[in-house]
Amino acid sequence: MNPFARGPLADFLGLFRQQAVPRQIVPWDKGFSAGTVVVSTSERRLYYVLGDGRAIQYGVGVGREGFTWSGTKTVSMKREWPGWSPPQQMLRRRPDLPRYMPGGIDNPLGARAIYLGSSLYRIHGSNEPETIGAAVSSGCIRMTNRDVADLYDRVKVGGKVVVLR
C-alpha cells in the first residue's frame, strides 16, 4: 500500500498539487512599484509586481457580496501555519464556529497568512482550493496553499497591498 495514494498524508500533499488557477508571469504596465501586491477583486486575481513590466499573477478567492472592500494596506505581519480566532462579527453570524483553532491542515487560514495592517483582513491559504476564483470569503483574500507559500516568501513586512474592485 502506497501511503502517498490515500489517507491523511495524501490529502495533505494534494493541497500542494492541485492549482485552481495557474500561477503565471504576465506583462504589467499599471504603474505600481516592484514588491507591491495588487488585488483585483473583479478579476479575482492577485498580482505581485516584479518590475521591468512584469508581475506574477495568482488566482484568488475574494469577499462575497456585502464583504467586498478596496483600499491600500501595509503588510503588518506574516505567519506560517497560523492559528485562527474568528472575529466577533463572524461569530455573531456563525455562533457554531470555534473560538480558536490552532494552525494546521484543517485551519481555514491554511499554510500561510499575510496580515494587512490593523484590519481584520488577511491574504491567506485555504484548505478549500475549489473556492479560488470565486467570491466566497468574509473579506479576506484566499489563495491555494501552494500560491500563498510562494507569495509569502516574496512579500516583505511593510510592503504595500492595494485592493481594487
Tab-separated table of C-alpha atoms in Angstrom:
chain	number	residue	atom	x	y	z
A	1	MET	CA	0.000	0.000	0.000
A	2	ASN	CA	1.355	3.401	-1.003
A	3	PRO	CA	0.973	5.930	1.891
A	4	PHE	CA	1.041	8.767	-0.663
A	5	ALA	CA	-2.006	7.422	-2.530
A	6	ARG	CA	-4.683	7.550	0.216
A	7	GLY	CA	-5.277	8.844	3.693
A	8	PRO	CA	-4.325	11.993	5.625
A	9	LEU	CA	-0.829	12.259	4.156
A	10	ALA	CA	-2.204	12.051	0.602
A	11	ASP	CA	-4.856	14.661	1.461
A	12	PHE	CA	-2.183	16.982	2.835
A	13	LEU	CA	0.114	16.558	-0.179
A	14	GLY	CA	-2.829	17.044	-2.529
A	15	LEU	CA	-3.264	20.605	-1.274
A	16	PHE	CA	0.061	21.448	-2.845
A	17	ARG	CA	-0.503	19.551	-6.114
A	18	GLN	CA	-3.759	20.955	-7.435
A	19	GLN	CA	-3.901	24.531	-8.620
A	20	ALA	CA	-7.315	26.052	-9.364
A	21	VAL	CA	-5.925	28.943	-11.418
A	22	PRO	CA	-2.363	28.529	-12.666
A	23	ARG	CA	0.234	30.985	-11.414
A	24	GLN	CA	1.993	32.760	-14.251
A	25	ILE	CA	4.204	35.721	-15.104
A	26	VAL	CA	2.244	38.336	-17.064
A	27	PRO	CA	3.012	41.731	-18.628
A	28	TRP	CA	2.436	44.575	-16.155
A	29	ASP	CA	2.053	48.252	-17.032
A	30	LYS	CA	-0.220	49.544	-14.276
A	31	GLY	CA	2.334	51.802	-12.590
A	32	PHE	CA	2.843	50.125	-9.206
A	33	SER	CA	6.394	49.668	-7.985
A	34	ALA	CA	8.189	46.335	-7.628
A	35	GLY	CA	7.224	44.476	-4.455
A	36	THR	CA	3.651	45.822	-4.425
A	37	VAL	CA	0.769	43.368	-4.154
A	38	VAL	CA	-2.268	44.376	-6.222
A	39	VAL	CA	-5.560	42.511	-5.813
A	40	SER	CA	-8.251	42.898	-8.467
A	41	THR	CA	-11.449	41.646	-6.850
A	42	SER	CA	-13.376	41.930	-10.137
A	43	GLU	CA	-10.815	39.723	-11.927
A	44	ARG	CA	-10.310	37.550	-8.841
A	45	ARG	CA	-6.586	37.803	-9.365
A	46	LEU	CA	-3.654	38.934	-7.237
A	47	TYR	CA	-0.527	40.398	-8.817
A	48	TYR	CA	2.890	40.580	-7.233
A	49	VAL	CA	4.717	43.307	-9.157
A	50	LEU	CA	8.196	42.197	-10.208
A	51	GLY	CA	9.182	45.383	-12.045
A	52	ASP	CA	10.558	45.598	-15.566
A	53	GLY	CA	6.996	45.419	-16.926
A	54	ARG	CA	6.170	42.053	-15.316
A	55	ALA	CA	4.090	40.660	-12.465
A	56	ILE	CA	3.232	37.244	-11.097
A	57	GLN	CA	-0.484	36.582	-11.428
A	58	TYR	CA	-2.243	34.305	-8.939
A	59	GLY	CA	-5.868	33.200	-8.745
A	60	VAL	CA	-7.673	34.227	-5.558
A	61	GLY	CA	-10.981	33.908	-3.780
A	62	VAL	CA	-12.425	37.239	-2.656
A	63	GLY	CA	-15.153	38.641	-0.425
A	64	ARG	CA	-18.694	37.637	-1.266
A	65	GLU	CA	-21.485	40.179	-1.784
A	66	GLY	CA	-21.585	42.539	1.178
A	67	PHE	CA	-17.992	41.714	2.201
A	68	THR	CA	-16.034	43.371	-0.587
A	69	TRP	CA	-13.675	46.235	0.121
A	70	SER	CA	-10.957	48.247	-1.529
A	71	GLY	CA	-8.060	50.375	-0.381
A	72	THR	CA	-4.385	50.350	0.443
A	73	LYS	CA	-2.952	48.399	3.361
A	74	THR	CA	0.522	47.603	4.655
A	75	VAL	CA	1.745	44.090	5.420
A	76	SER	CA	1.983	44.193	9.214
A	77	MET	CA	2.859	40.568	9.959
A	78	LYS	CA	3.367	37.163	8.338
A	79	ARG	CA	2.760	33.755	9.934
A	80	GLU	CA	3.330	30.141	8.891
A	81	TRP	CA	0.506	27.734	9.793
A	82	PRO	CA	-1.257	30.456	11.809
A	83	GLY	CA	-3.848	29.880	14.486
A	84	TRP	CA	-7.285	31.393	13.844
A	85	SER	CA	-9.724	33.219	16.093
A	86	PRO	CA	-12.877	34.252	14.227
A	87	PRO	CA	-13.651	37.955	14.711
A	88	GLN	CA	-16.715	38.897	16.764
A	89	GLN	CA	-18.624	39.949	13.630
A	90	MET	CA	-18.172	36.454	12.207
A	91	LEU	CA	-19.116	34.774	15.486
A	92	ARG	CA	-22.376	36.756	15.549
A	93	ARG	CA	-23.197	35.372	12.095
A	94	ARG	CA	-21.866	31.891	12.849
A	95	PRO	CA	-22.039	31.105	16.583
A	96	ASP	CA	-21.192	27.462	15.768
A	97	LEU	CA	-17.595	28.378	14.911
A	98	PRO	CA	-14.820	27.517	17.354
A	99	ARG	CA	-13.452	30.439	19.379
A	100	TYR	CA	-9.889	29.408	18.459
A	101	MET	CA	-8.403	26.905	16.060
A	102	PRO	CA	-4.691	26.062	16.192
A	103	GLY	CA	-2.669	26.195	12.989
A	104	GLY	CA	-2.700	23.081	10.849
A	105	ILE	CA	-4.163	21.470	7.788
A	106	ASP	CA	-7.800	21.919	8.940
A	107	ASN	CA	-7.345	25.585	9.829
A	108	PRO	CA	-9.206	27.972	7.464
A	109	LEU	CA	-6.129	30.226	7.154
A	110	GLY	CA	-4.179	27.440	5.511
A	111	ALA	CA	-0.392	27.217	5.263
A	112	ARG	CA	0.437	30.950	5.482
A	113	ALA	CA	-1.198	34.240	6.424
A	114	ILE	CA	-0.159	37.750	5.446
A	115	TYR	CA	-1.812	40.274	7.786
A	116	LEU	CA	-2.987	43.595	6.379
A	117	GLY	CA	-2.377	46.485	8.762
A	118	SER	CA	-4.630	46.548	11.802
A	119	SER	CA	-7.609	45.340	9.757
A	120	LEU	CA	-9.352	42.004	10.163
A	121	TYR	CA	-8.301	41.116	6.609
A	122	ARG	CA	-5.549	38.774	5.518
A	123	ILE	CA	-4.169	37.179	2.427
A	124	HIS	CA	-4.108	33.530	3.403
A	125	GLY	CA	-4.039	29.977	2.217
A	126	SER	CA	-7.122	27.845	2.028
A	127	ASN	CA	-7.997	24.250	2.731
A	128	GLU	CA	-10.746	24.688	0.105
A	129	PRO	CA	-8.849	25.127	-3.184
A	130	GLU	CA	-12.119	24.831	-5.102
A	131	THR	CA	-13.062	28.325	-3.829
A	132	ILE	CA	-10.206	30.011	-5.724
A	133	GLY	CA	-11.683	32.213	-8.440
A	134	ALA	CA	-14.931	32.699	-6.511
A	135	ALA	CA	-16.450	35.369	-4.264
A	136	VAL	CA	-16.800	33.356	-1.067
A	137	SER	CA	-14.956	34.897	1.876
A	138	SER	CA	-15.833	37.396	4.592
A	139	GLY	CA	-13.393	39.857	3.022
A	140	CYS	CA	-10.080	38.015	3.206
A	141	ILE	CA	-8.148	37.149	0.073
A	142	ARG	CA	-7.811	33.364	-0.307
A	143	MET	CA	-5.114	31.571	-2.270
A	144	THR	CA	-4.138	27.954	-2.725
A	145	ASN	CA	-1.631	26.860	-0.087
A	146	ARG	CA	0.991	26.466	-2.810
A	147	ASP	CA	0.452	30.023	-4.073
A	148	VAL	CA	0.299	31.675	-0.667
A	149	ALA	CA	3.571	29.955	0.289
A	150	ASP	CA	5.163	31.385	-2.873
A	151	LEU	CA	3.806	34.889	-2.213
A	152	TYR	CA	4.765	34.676	1.489
A	153	ASP	CA	8.401	34.155	0.514
A	154	ARG	CA	8.305	37.213	-1.766
A	155	VAL	CA	6.334	39.817	0.189
A	156	LYS	CA	8.007	41.819	2.956
A	157	VAL	CA	6.596	43.146	6.210
A	158	GLY	CA	5.965	46.825	5.489
A	159	GLY	CA	5.107	46.077	1.849
A	160	LYS	CA	2.148	47.721	0.154
A	161	VAL	CA	-1.054	45.881	-0.732
A	162	VAL	CA	-3.589	47.617	-2.995
A	163	VAL	CA	-7.071	46.117	-3.279
A	164	LEU	CA	-9.107	47.268	-6.299
A	165	ARG	CA	-12.736	46.458	-7.082
